[in-house]
């Protein structure tokens, strides 16, 4: 009977020890998973309004990356978003920086491919609109998108990956300011 109790105590101790190790691994990977949203060193005219999920952990972050889901599997994603004011409040749209941390570089490239394959962009390319270009952001090759808005104006978007991290910057109609915002990511 005594050996049965010892075995039960050892088993319970082993379970508790293994769950502690798992929790430590999860919290360590979570800290490294989300790059910091730029808060300082922003280009002139940009001001941080919100950093998500940091300021509101109840926000469904997948709502911010629906364009990255598609034909190719991207796996699980850890998302953080910075929302910036760049123009007059109520008169202009917000600029955003989104970081999507994926399992590996292959999933990151799949996410970018899915973004480029959106129906809206396929239709605009079919009409001969030059919406895609190339850019360099912090030493990385990036996709530059001239995103056409409802009033026929456009804003500049930049998308690139640094390993398993996809950076997505939604700037404004000024190419230089938008590129400066992209470079402020540090990635």
mmCIF file of C-alpha atoms in Angstrom:
data_model
loop_
_atom_site.group_PDB
_atom_site.id
_atom_site.type_symbol
_atom_site.label_atom_id
_atom_site.label_comp_id
_atom_site.label_asym_id
_atom_site.label_seq_id
_atom_site.Cartn_x
_atom_site.Cartn_y
_atom_site.Cartn_z
ATOM 1 C CA UNK A 1 0.000 0.000 0.000
ATOM 2 C CA UNK A 2 2.836 2.370 0.889
ATOM 3 C CA UNK A 3 4.538 1.915 -2.512
ATOM 4 C CA UNK A 4 1.219 2.657 -4.245
ATOM 5 C CA UNK A 5 1.007 6.016 -2.399
ATOM 6 C CA UNK A 6 4.601 6.860 -3.288
ATOM 7 C CA UNK A 7 3.938 6.101 -6.960
ATOM 8 C CA UNK A 8 0.824 8.324 -6.916
ATOM 9 C CA UNK A 9 2.747 11.188 -5.267
ATOM 10 C CA UNK A 10 5.580 10.855 -7.801
ATOM 11 C CA UNK A 11 3.103 10.798 -10.683
ATOM 12 C CA UNK A 12 1.338 13.933 -9.422
ATOM 13 C CA UNK A 13 4.706 15.665 -8.894
ATOM 14 C CA UNK A 14 5.734 14.769 -12.424
ATOM 15 C CA UNK A 15 2.478 16.178 -13.829
ATOM 16 C CA UNK A 16 2.884 19.438 -11.909
ATOM 17 C CA UNK A 17 6.511 19.808 -12.980
ATOM 18 C CA UNK A 18 5.712 19.201 -16.655
ATOM 19 C CA UNK A 19 2.828 21.704 -16.641
ATOM 20 C CA UNK A 20 5.109 24.332 -15.108
ATOM 21 C CA UNK A 21 7.645 23.786 -17.889
ATOM 22 C CA UNK A 22 4.910 24.113 -20.538
ATOM 23 C CA UNK A 23 3.646 27.365 -19.046
ATOM 24 C CA UNK A 24 7.165 28.801 -18.980
ATOM 25 C CA UNK A 25 7.699 27.861 -22.615
ATOM 26 C CA UNK A 26 4.386 29.452 -23.645
ATOM 27 C CA UNK A 27 5.062 32.730 -21.841
ATOM 28 C CA UNK A 28 8.597 32.921 -23.212
ATOM 29 C CA UNK A 29 7.460 32.352 -26.794
ATOM 30 C CA UNK A 30 4.632 34.879 -26.402
ATOM 31 C CA UNK A 31 7.051 37.610 -25.370
ATOM 32 C CA UNK A 32 9.300 36.956 -28.359
ATOM 33 C CA UNK A 33 6.384 36.448 -30.744
ATOM 34 C CA UNK A 34 5.055 40.008 -30.891
ATOM 35 C CA UNK A 35 7.505 42.635 -32.137
ATOM 36 C CA UNK A 36 7.036 46.026 -30.520
ATOM 37 C CA UNK A 37 4.677 48.377 -32.321
ATOM 38 C CA UNK A 38 6.572 51.617 -33.129
ATOM 39 C CA UNK A 39 5.611 54.308 -30.624
ATOM 40 C CA UNK A 40 8.472 56.786 -30.995
ATOM 41 C CA UNK A 41 10.639 57.858 -33.897
ATOM 42 C CA UNK A 42 7.605 58.095 -36.158
ATOM 43 C CA UNK A 43 7.672 60.231 -39.310
ATOM 44 C CA UNK A 44 6.402 63.792 -38.984
ATOM 45 C CA UNK A 45 2.620 63.899 -38.873
ATOM 46 C CA UNK A 46 2.067 60.373 -37.493
ATOM 47 C CA UNK A 47 0.803 59.857 -33.942
ATOM 48 C CA UNK A 48 0.069 56.521 -32.262
ATOM 49 C CA UNK A 49 -3.616 56.157 -31.366
ATOM 50 C CA UNK A 50 -3.736 52.505 -30.290
ATOM 51 C CA UNK A 51 -1.526 49.438 -29.956
ATOM 52 C CA UNK A 52 -3.484 46.189 -30.093
ATOM 53 C CA UNK A 53 -3.824 43.772 -28.340
ATOM 54 C CA UNK A 54 -1.672 45.625 -25.796
ATOM 55 C CA UNK A 55 -4.328 48.299 -25.111
ATOM 56 C CA UNK A 56 -7.329 45.975 -25.472
ATOM 57 C CA UNK A 57 -6.664 42.251 -25.062
ATOM 58 C CA UNK A 58 -10.306 41.422 -25.903
ATOM 59 C CA UNK A 59 -10.003 42.437 -29.571
ATOM 60 C CA UNK A 60 -10.210 39.581 -32.090
ATOM 61 C CA UNK A 61 -6.886 40.129 -33.825
ATOM 62 C CA UNK A 62 -7.679 37.803 -36.743
ATOM 63 C CA UNK A 63 -10.142 40.474 -37.937
ATOM 64 C CA UNK A 64 -7.094 42.591 -38.806
ATOM 65 C CA UNK A 65 -5.535 39.996 -41.113
ATOM 66 C CA UNK A 66 -8.431 38.540 -43.122
ATOM 67 C CA UNK A 67 -6.677 39.542 -46.379
ATOM 68 C CA UNK A 68 -3.809 37.194 -45.537
ATOM 69 C CA UNK A 69 -5.946 34.066 -45.429
ATOM 70 C CA UNK A 70 -6.608 32.360 -48.725
ATOM 71 C CA UNK A 71 -5.672 29.443 -50.897
ATOM 72 C CA UNK A 72 -2.337 28.877 -49.151
ATOM 73 C CA UNK A 73 -2.232 27.805 -45.523
ATOM 74 C CA UNK A 74 -0.609 30.298 -43.144
ATOM 75 C CA UNK A 75 -1.065 28.255 -39.964
ATOM 76 C CA UNK A 76 -1.583 29.989 -36.654
ATOM 77 C CA UNK A 77 -0.804 33.683 -36.389
ATOM 78 C CA UNK A 78 0.159 35.968 -33.543
ATOM 79 C CA UNK A 79 -0.914 39.497 -34.507
ATOM 80 C CA UNK A 80 -0.167 42.974 -33.198
ATOM 81 C CA UNK A 81 -1.439 46.225 -34.720
ATOM 82 C CA UNK A 82 -0.522 49.867 -34.306
ATOM 83 C CA UNK A 83 -3.111 52.427 -35.409
ATOM 84 C CA UNK A 84 -1.793 55.891 -36.234
ATOM 85 C CA UNK A 85 -3.386 59.252 -36.900
ATOM 86 C CA UNK A 86 -1.672 61.060 -39.739
ATOM 87 C CA UNK A 87 -4.177 63.672 -40.907
ATOM 88 C CA UNK A 88 -6.976 65.709 -39.459
ATOM 89 C CA UNK A 89 -9.194 63.627 -37.159
ATOM 90 C CA UNK A 90 -12.427 62.633 -38.861
ATOM 91 C CA UNK A 91 -11.210 63.752 -42.289
ATOM 92 C CA UNK A 92 -8.649 61.102 -43.150
ATOM 93 C CA UNK A 93 -8.312 57.379 -42.644
ATOM 94 C CA UNK A 94 -5.916 55.937 -40.083
ATOM 95 C CA UNK A 95 -2.544 54.484 -40.976
ATOM 96 C CA UNK A 96 -1.666 51.061 -39.549
ATOM 97 C CA UNK A 97 1.300 48.838 -38.892
ATOM 98 C CA UNK A 98 0.488 45.150 -38.519
ATOM 99 C CA UNK A 99 2.927 42.436 -37.489
ATOM 100 C CA UNK A 100 1.944 38.835 -38.172
ATOM 101 C CA UNK A 101 4.167 36.249 -36.524
ATOM 102 C CA UNK A 102 3.825 32.854 -38.190
ATOM 103 C CA UNK A 103 5.361 29.445 -37.652
ATOM 104 C CA UNK A 104 8.099 29.830 -40.265
ATOM 105 C CA UNK A 105 9.192 31.740 -43.352
ATOM 106 C CA UNK A 106 7.216 29.462 -45.682
ATOM 107 C CA UNK A 107 3.957 30.407 -43.927
ATOM 108 C CA UNK A 108 4.981 34.075 -44.076
ATOM 109 C CA UNK A 109 5.463 33.883 -47.835
ATOM 110 C CA UNK A 110 2.110 32.100 -48.151
ATOM 111 C CA UNK A 111 0.420 34.955 -46.284
ATOM 112 C CA UNK A 112 1.933 37.526 -48.665
ATOM 113 C CA UNK A 113 0.914 35.426 -51.665
ATOM 114 C CA UNK A 114 -2.663 35.232 -50.355
ATOM 115 C CA UNK A 115 -2.706 39.020 -49.909
ATOM 116 C CA UNK A 116 -1.575 39.601 -53.505
ATOM 117 C CA UNK A 117 -4.194 37.142 -54.790
ATOM 118 C CA UNK A 118 -7.230 39.010 -53.450
ATOM 119 C CA UNK A 119 -10.051 39.304 -55.971
ATOM 120 C CA UNK A 120 -9.944 43.109 -55.866
ATOM 121 C CA UNK A 121 -6.294 43.167 -56.875
ATOM 122 C CA UNK A 122 -6.762 40.474 -59.541
ATOM 123 C CA UNK A 123 -9.575 42.564 -61.070
ATOM 124 C CA UNK A 124 -7.495 45.764 -60.999
ATOM 125 C CA UNK A 125 -4.532 44.006 -62.616
ATOM 126 C CA UNK A 126 -6.860 42.578 -65.298
ATOM 127 C CA UNK A 127 -7.944 46.158 -66.093
ATOM 128 C CA UNK A 128 -4.273 47.077 -66.579
ATOM 129 C CA UNK A 129 -3.901 49.181 -63.442
ATOM 130 C CA UNK A 130 -0.281 49.324 -62.206
ATOM 131 C CA UNK A 131 -1.006 48.679 -58.538
ATOM 132 C CA UNK A 132 2.053 46.579 -57.588
ATOM 133 C CA UNK A 133 5.619 47.771 -57.376
ATOM 134 C CA UNK A 134 8.843 46.968 -55.594
ATOM 135 C CA UNK A 135 10.416 48.781 -52.675
ATOM 136 C CA UNK A 136 13.137 48.256 -50.114
ATOM 137 C CA UNK A 137 12.243 48.558 -46.436
ATOM 138 C CA UNK A 138 14.995 48.228 -43.843
ATOM 139 C CA UNK A 139 17.075 46.184 -46.289
ATOM 140 C CA UNK A 140 14.225 43.809 -47.185
ATOM 141 C CA UNK A 141 12.561 43.487 -50.574
ATOM 142 C CA UNK A 142 8.982 44.654 -50.115
ATOM 143 C CA UNK A 143 5.839 44.664 -52.179
ATOM 144 C CA UNK A 144 4.482 48.180 -52.709
ATOM 145 C CA UNK A 145 0.747 48.326 -53.332
ATOM 146 C CA UNK A 146 -1.101 51.385 -54.585
ATOM 147 C CA UNK A 147 -4.419 50.645 -52.927
ATOM 148 C CA UNK A 148 -7.239 52.419 -54.767
ATOM 149 C CA UNK A 149 -9.858 53.915 -52.465
ATOM 150 C CA UNK A 150 -13.534 54.605 -53.183
ATOM 151 C CA UNK A 151 -12.907 58.221 -54.231
ATOM 152 C CA UNK A 152 -10.248 57.078 -56.777
ATOM 153 C CA UNK A 153 -7.454 58.308 -54.538
ATOM 154 C CA UNK A 154 -4.996 55.735 -53.308
ATOM 155 C CA UNK A 155 -2.796 54.965 -50.356
ATOM 156 C CA UNK A 156 0.530 53.184 -50.263
ATOM 157 C CA UNK A 157 0.805 49.776 -48.626
ATOM 158 C CA UNK A 158 4.047 47.929 -47.946
ATOM 159 C CA UNK A 159 4.301 44.207 -47.243
ATOM 160 C CA UNK A 160 7.438 42.190 -46.567
ATOM 161 C CA UNK A 161 8.665 39.389 -44.399
ATOM 162 C CA UNK A 162 11.699 39.112 -42.175
ATOM 163 C CA UNK A 163 11.878 35.375 -41.591
ATOM 164 C CA UNK A 164 8.582 34.274 -40.053
ATOM 165 C CA UNK A 165 7.327 37.835 -39.400
ATOM 166 C CA UNK A 166 5.145 39.569 -41.974
ATOM 167 C CA UNK A 167 5.097 43.357 -41.721
ATOM 168 C CA UNK A 168 2.146 45.155 -43.282
ATOM 169 C CA UNK A 169 2.146 48.954 -43.347
ATOM 170 C CA UNK A 170 -0.931 50.857 -44.509
ATOM 171 C CA UNK A 171 0.293 54.378 -45.115
ATOM 172 C CA UNK A 172 -1.337 57.368 -46.736
ATOM 173 C CA UNK A 173 -1.360 58.890 -50.237
ATOM 174 C CA UNK A 174 2.179 60.261 -49.851
ATOM 175 C CA UNK A 175 4.713 57.671 -50.978
ATOM 176 C CA UNK A 176 7.621 59.174 -49.004
ATOM 177 C CA UNK A 177 5.663 59.442 -45.741
ATOM 178 C CA UNK A 178 4.310 55.910 -46.157
ATOM 179 C CA UNK A 179 7.791 54.529 -46.812
ATOM 180 C CA UNK A 180 9.123 56.399 -43.762
ATOM 181 C CA UNK A 181 6.370 54.814 -41.667
ATOM 182 C CA UNK A 182 7.351 51.391 -43.028
ATOM 183 C CA UNK A 183 11.002 52.019 -42.155
ATOM 184 C CA UNK A 184 10.025 53.037 -38.611
ATOM 185 C CA UNK A 185 9.136 49.383 -37.922
ATOM 186 C CA UNK A 186 12.791 48.474 -37.663
ATOM 187 C CA UNK A 187 12.033 45.106 -39.296
#
